[in-house]
Short mmCIF file of C-alpha atoms and ligand atoms in Angstrom, two decimals:
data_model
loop_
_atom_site.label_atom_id
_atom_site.label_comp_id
_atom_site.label_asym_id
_atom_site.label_seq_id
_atom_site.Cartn_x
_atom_site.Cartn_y
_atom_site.Cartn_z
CA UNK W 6 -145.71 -12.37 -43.49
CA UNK W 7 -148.17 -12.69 -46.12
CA UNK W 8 -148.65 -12.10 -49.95
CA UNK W 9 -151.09 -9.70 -50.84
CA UNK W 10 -152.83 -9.90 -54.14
CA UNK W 11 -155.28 -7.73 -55.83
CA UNK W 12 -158.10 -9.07 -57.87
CA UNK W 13 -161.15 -7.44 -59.72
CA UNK W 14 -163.44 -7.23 -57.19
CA UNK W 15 -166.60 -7.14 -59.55
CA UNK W 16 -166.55 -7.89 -63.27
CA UNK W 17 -165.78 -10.43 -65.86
CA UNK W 18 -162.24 -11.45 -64.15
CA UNK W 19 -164.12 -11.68 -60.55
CA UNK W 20 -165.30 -15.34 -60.57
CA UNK W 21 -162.35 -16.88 -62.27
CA UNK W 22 -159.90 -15.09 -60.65
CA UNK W 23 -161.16 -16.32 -57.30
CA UNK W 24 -161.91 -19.80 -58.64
CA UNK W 25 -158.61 -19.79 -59.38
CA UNK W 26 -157.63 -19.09 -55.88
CA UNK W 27 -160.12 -21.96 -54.74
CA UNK W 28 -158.82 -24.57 -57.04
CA UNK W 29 -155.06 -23.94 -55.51
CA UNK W 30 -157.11 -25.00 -51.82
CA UNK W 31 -157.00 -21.56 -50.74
CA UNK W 32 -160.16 -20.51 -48.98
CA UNK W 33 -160.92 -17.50 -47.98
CA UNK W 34 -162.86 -15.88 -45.12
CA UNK W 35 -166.20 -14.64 -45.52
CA UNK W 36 -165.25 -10.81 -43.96
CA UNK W 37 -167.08 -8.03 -43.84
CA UNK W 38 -165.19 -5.86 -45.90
CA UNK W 39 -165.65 -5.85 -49.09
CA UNK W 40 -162.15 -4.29 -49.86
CA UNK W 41 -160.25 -7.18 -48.41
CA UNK W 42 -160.22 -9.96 -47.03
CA UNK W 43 -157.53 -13.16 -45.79
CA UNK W 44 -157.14 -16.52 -46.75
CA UNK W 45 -157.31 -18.71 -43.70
CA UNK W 46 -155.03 -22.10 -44.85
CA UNK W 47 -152.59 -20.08 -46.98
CA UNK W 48 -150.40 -17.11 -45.69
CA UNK W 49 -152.72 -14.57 -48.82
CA UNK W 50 -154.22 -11.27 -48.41
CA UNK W 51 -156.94 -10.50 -51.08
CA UNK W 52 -157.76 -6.97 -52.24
CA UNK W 53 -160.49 -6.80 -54.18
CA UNK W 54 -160.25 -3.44 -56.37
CA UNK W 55 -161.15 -1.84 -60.07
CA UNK W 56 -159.12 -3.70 -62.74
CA UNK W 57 -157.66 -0.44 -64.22
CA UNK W 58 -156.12 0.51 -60.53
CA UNK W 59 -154.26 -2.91 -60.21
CA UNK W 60 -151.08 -2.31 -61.99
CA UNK W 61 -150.72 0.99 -59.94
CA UNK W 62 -151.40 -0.60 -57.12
CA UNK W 63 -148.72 -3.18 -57.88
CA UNK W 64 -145.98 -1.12 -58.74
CA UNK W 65 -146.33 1.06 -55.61
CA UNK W 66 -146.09 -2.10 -53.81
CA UNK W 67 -149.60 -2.00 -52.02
CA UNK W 68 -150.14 -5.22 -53.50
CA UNK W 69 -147.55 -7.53 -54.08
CA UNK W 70 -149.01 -9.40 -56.96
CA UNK W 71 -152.70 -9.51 -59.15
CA UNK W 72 -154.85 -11.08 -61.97
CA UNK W 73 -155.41 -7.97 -64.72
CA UNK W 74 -156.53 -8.34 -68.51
CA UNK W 75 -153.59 -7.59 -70.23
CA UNK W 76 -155.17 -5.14 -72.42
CA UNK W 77 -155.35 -3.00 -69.00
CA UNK W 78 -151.86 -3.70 -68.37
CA UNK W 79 -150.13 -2.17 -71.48
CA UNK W 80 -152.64 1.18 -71.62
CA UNK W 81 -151.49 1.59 -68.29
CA UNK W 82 -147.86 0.56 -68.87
CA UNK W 83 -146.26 0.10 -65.41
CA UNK W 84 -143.28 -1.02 -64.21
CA UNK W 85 -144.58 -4.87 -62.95
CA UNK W 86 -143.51 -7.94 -63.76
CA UNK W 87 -145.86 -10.64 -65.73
CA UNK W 88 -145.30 -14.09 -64.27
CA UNK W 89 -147.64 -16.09 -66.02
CA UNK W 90 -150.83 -15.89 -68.34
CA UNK W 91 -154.09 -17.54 -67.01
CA UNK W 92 -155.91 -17.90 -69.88
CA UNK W 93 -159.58 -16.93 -68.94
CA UNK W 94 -160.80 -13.41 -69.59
CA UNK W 95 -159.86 -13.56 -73.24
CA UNK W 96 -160.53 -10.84 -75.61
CA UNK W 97 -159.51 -8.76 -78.51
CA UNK W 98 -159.06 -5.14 -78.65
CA UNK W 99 -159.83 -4.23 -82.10
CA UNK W 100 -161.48 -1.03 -84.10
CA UNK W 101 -164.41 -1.05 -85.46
CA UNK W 102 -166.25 0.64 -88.23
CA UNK W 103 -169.67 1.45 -89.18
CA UNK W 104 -171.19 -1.92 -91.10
CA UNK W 105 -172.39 -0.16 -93.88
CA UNK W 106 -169.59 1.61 -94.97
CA UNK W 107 -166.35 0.36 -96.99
CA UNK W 108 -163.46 -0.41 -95.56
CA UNK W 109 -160.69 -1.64 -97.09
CA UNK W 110 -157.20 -1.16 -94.95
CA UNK W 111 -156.47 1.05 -91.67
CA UNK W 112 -155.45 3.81 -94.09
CA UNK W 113 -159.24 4.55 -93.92
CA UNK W 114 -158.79 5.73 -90.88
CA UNK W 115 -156.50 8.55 -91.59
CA UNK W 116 -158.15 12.08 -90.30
CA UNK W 117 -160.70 10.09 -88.68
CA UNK W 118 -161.98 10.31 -85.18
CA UNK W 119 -161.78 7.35 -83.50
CA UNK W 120 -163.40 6.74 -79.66
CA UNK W 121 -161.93 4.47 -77.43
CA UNK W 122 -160.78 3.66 -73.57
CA UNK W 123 -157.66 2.51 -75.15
CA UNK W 124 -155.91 5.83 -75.73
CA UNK W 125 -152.42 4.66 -75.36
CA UNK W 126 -152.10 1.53 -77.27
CA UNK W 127 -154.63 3.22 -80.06
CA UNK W 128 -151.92 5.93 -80.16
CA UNK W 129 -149.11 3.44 -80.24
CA UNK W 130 -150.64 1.14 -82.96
CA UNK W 131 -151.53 4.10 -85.28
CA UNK W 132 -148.44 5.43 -84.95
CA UNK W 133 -146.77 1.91 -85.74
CA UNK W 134 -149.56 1.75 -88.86
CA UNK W 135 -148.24 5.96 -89.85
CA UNK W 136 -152.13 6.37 -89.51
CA UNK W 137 -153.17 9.99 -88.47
CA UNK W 138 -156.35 9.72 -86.54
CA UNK W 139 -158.05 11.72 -83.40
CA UNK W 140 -158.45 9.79 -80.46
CA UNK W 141 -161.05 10.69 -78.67
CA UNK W 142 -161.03 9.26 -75.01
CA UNK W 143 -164.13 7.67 -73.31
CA UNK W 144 -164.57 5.60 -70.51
CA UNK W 145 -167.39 3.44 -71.36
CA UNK W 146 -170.25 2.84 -73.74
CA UNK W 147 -167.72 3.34 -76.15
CA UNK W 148 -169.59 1.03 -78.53
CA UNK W 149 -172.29 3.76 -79.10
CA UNK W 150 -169.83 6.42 -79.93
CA UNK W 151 -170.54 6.59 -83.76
CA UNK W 152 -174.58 6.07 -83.18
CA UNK W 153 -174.24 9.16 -81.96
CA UNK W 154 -171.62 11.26 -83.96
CA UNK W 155 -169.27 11.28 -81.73
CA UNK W 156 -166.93 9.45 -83.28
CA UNK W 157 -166.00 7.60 -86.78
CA UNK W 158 -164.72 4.53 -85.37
CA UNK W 159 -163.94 2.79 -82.65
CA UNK W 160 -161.20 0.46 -80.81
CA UNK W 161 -162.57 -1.47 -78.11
CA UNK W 162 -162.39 -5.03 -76.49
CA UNK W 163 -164.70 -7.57 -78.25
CA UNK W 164 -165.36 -11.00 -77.80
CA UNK W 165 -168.11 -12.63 -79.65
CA UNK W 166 -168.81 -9.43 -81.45
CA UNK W 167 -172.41 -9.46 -80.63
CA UNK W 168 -172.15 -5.68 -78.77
CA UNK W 169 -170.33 -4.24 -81.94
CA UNK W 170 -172.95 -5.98 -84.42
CA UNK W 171 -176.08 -4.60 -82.56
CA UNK W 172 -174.96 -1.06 -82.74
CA UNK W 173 -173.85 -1.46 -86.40
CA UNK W 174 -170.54 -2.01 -86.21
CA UNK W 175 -168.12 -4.55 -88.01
CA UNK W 176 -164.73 -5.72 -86.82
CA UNK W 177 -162.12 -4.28 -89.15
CA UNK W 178 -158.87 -4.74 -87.31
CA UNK W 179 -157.30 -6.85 -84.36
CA UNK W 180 -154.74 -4.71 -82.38
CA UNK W 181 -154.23 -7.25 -79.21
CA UNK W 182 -154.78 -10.46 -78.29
CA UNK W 183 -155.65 -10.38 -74.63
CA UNK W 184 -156.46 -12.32 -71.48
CA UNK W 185 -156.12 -12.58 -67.87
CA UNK W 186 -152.33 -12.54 -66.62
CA UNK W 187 -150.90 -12.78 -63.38
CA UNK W 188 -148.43 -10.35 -62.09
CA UNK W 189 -146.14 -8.91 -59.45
CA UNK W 190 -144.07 -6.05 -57.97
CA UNK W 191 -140.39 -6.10 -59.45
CA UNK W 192 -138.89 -6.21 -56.11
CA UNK W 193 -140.46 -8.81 -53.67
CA UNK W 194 -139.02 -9.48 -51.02
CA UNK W 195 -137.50 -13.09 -50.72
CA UNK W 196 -140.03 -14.72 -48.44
CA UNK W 197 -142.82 -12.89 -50.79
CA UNK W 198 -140.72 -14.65 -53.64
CA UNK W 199 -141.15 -17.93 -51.85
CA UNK W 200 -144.93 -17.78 -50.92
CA UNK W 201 -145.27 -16.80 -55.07
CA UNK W 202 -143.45 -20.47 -56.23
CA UNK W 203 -145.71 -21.92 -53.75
CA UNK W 204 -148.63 -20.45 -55.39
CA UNK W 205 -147.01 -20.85 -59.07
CA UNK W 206 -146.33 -24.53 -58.18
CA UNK W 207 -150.24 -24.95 -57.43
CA UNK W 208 -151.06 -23.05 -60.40
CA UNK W 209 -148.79 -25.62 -62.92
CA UNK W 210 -150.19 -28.44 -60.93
CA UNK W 211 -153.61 -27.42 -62.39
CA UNK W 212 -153.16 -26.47 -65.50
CA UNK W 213 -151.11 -29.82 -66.21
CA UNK W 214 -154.52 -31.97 -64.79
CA UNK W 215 -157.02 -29.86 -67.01
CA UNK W 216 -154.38 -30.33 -69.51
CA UNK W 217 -154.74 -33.88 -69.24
CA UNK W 218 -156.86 -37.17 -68.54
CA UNK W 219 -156.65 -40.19 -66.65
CA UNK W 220 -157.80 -43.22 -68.49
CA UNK W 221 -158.55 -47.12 -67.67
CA UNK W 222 -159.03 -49.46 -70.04
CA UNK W 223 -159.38 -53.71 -70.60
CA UNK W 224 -157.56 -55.48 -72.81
CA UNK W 225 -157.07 -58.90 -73.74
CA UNK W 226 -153.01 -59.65 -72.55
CA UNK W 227 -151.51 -60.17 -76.06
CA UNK W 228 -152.39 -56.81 -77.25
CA UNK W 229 -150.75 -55.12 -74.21
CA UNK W 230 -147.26 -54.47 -76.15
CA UNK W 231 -149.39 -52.74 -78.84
CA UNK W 232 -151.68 -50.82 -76.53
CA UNK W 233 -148.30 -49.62 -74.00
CA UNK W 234 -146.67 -48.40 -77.07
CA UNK W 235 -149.60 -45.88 -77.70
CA UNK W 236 -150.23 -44.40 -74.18
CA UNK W 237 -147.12 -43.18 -72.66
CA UNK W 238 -148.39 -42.44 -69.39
CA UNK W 239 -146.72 -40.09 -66.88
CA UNK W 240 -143.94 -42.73 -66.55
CA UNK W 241 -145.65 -45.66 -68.07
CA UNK W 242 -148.99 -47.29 -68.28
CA UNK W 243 -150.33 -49.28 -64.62
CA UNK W 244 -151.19 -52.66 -65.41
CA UNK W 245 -153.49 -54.71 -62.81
CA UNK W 246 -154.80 -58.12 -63.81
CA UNK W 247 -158.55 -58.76 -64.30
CA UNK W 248 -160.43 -61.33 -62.37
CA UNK W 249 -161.06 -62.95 -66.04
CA UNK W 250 -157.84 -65.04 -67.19
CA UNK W 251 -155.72 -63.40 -69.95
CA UNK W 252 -157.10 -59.93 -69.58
CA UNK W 253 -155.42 -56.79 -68.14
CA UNK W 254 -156.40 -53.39 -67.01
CA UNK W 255 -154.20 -50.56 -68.61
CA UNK W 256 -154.52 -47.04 -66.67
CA UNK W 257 -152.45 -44.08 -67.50
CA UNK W 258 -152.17 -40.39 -68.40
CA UNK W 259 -153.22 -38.61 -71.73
CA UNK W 260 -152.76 -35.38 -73.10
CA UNK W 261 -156.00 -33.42 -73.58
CA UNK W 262 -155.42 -32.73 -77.62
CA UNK W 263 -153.63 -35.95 -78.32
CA UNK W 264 -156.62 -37.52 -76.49
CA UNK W 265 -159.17 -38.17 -79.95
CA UNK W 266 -156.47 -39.64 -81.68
CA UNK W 267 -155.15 -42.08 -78.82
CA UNK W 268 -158.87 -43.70 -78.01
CA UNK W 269 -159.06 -44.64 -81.87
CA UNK W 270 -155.42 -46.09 -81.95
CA UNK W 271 -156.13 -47.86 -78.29
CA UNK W 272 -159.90 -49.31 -79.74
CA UNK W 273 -158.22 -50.36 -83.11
CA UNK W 274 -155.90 -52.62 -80.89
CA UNK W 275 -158.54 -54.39 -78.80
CA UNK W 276 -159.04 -52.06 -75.65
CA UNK W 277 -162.27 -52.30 -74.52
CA UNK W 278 -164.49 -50.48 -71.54
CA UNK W 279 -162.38 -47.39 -71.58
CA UNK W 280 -163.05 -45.04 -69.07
CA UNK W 281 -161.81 -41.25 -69.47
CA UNK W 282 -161.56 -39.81 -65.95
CA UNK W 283 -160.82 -36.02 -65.34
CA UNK W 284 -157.53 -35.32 -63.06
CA UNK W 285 -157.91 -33.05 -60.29
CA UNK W 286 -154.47 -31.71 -59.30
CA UNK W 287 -150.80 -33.21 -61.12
CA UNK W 288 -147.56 -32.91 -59.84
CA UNK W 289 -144.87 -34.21 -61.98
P1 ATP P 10 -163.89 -2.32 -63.37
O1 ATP P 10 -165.13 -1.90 -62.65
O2 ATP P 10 -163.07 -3.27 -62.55
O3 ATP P 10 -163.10 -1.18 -63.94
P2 ATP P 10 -164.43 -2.95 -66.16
O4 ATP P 10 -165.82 -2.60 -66.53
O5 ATP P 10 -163.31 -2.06 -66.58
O6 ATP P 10 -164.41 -3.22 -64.60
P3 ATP P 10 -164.85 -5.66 -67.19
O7 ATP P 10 -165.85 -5.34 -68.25
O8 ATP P 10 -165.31 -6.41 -66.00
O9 ATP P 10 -164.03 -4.36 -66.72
O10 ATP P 10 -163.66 -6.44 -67.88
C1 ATP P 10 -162.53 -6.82 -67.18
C2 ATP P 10 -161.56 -7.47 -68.12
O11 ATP P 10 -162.12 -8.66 -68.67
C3 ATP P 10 -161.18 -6.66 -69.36
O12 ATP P 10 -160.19 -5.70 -69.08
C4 ATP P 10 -160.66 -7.74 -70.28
O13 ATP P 10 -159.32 -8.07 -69.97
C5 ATP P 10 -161.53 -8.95 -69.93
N1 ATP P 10 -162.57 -9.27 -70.94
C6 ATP P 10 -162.82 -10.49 -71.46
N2 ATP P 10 -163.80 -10.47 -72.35
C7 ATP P 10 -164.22 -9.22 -72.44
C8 ATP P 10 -165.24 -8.56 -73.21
N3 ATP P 10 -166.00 -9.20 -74.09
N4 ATP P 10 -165.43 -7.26 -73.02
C9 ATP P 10 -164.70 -6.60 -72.13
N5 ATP P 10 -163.72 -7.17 -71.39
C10 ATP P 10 -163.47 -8.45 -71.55
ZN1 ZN P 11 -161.98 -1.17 -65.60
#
């Protein structure tokens, strides 16, 4: 048996989606199809589809789980499960209105005409805002939509801004918070279930070594107390004796964000030659 998943097959989720895949030591075979193709150390089918069809394709149980922005998951609103978020392929889905003229609150919008790809969750946040606005669906190049007259506004997904700012547009309101997630059909069966921890468990192990860094250090032997108490380590600090009498080197296991903080604390108290190593996989 094997797990199917289905994964952008060309677009901004595309490489990471598949790196992702890669970092868990899944590799997959070159094939000629470009709808599919198999994973030859891992029991994984790969369907390689449009983003928007994904959730469909989920819920009808073609696939059995996929990567999808989750901006396309709530327009389209089907009946999957969300197991984890992936965080790559983050955006916002905002509106936008012409730079040059006021704005002050979403009120301006009312009796507007507003252009977006984003019909349902436009219609659900004006709705949650008592805003009464025409949305006026598009499927791309929504962006140039009040250039032209066709609309007043817009809601679209943004992530630097650069796109809106070219064609005159200003950021006026954040509706979602987005990036990739990973999902999965409501009923898998149980050996489905069980390849999915498998692949969860790789996922975790990852995330927990980018979350984190491995670092050696020397120190003289009396300030080892001081410099244990500061790095906690996955259980604690390793502690191997130099070749030069009364010195020690101290390895262990720091947090990413607390990372700054700890190298000042461990040079204050006498480390020296510290070395900050990336971590490739971690299993707790
Ligand atoms: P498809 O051909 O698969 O339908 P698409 O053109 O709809 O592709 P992309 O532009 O490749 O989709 O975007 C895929 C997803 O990437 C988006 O749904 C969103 O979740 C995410 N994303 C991240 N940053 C951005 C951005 N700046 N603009 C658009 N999407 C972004
Ligand atoms: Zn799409």
């Amino acid at each position: 048996m094997k797990l199917k998943i289905a994964i952008q097959k060309s677009g901004r989720l595309s490489e990471e989606s598949l790196r992702l895949l890669k970092d868990c030591g899944i590799s997959l075979n070159n094939g000629i199809s470009k709808l599919k193709t198999e994973a030859y150390n891992f029991p994984l089918e790969i369907f390689f589809l449009r983003d928007d069809d994904i959730p469909q394709y989920i819920e009808d149980g073609v696939a059995d789980i996929g990567i999808v922005g989750e901006n396309v998951l709530l327009e389209k609103n089907k009946q999957v499960k969300t197991i984890d978020r992936l965080g790559f392929g983050k955006c916002r889905l905002s509106l936008a209105f012409p730079k040059e003229k006021n704005y002050k609150s979403v009120k301006d919008l009312n009796g507007l005409k507003i252009a977006t790809s984003y019909s349902n969750i436009l219609a659900k946040y004006l709705k949650q805002q008592k805003v009464k606005a025409e949305i006026h669906e598009i499927s791309g190049s929504v962006e140039i939509a009040p250039g032209i007259g066709l609309a007043d506004a817009i809601c679209d997904l943004v992530s630097t801004g650069s796109t809106l700012l070219s064609n005159g547009l200003k950021e006026v309101e954040v509706i979602l918070r987005s990036e990739a997630v990973l999902v999965a059909n409501k009923d898998l069966a149980k050996e489905k279930k069980e390849l999915l921890d498998k692949l969860l468990f790789r996922i975790k192990a990852l995330r927990s070594a980018n979350n984190n860094k491995y670092i050696l250090l020397n120190a003289p032997n009396k300030k080892l107390d001081a410099i244990c108490k500061i790095l906690p380590g996955m259980k604690s600090p390793t502690i191997l004796p130099l070749a030069e009498k009364g010195w020690s080197s101290v390895h262990s296991v720091v947090e990413e964000n607390k990372f700054w903080e700890i190298i000042e604390k461990l040079k204050l108290n006498g480390a020296q030659g510290i070395l900050v190593v990336p971590i490739e996989k971690m299993i707790i």
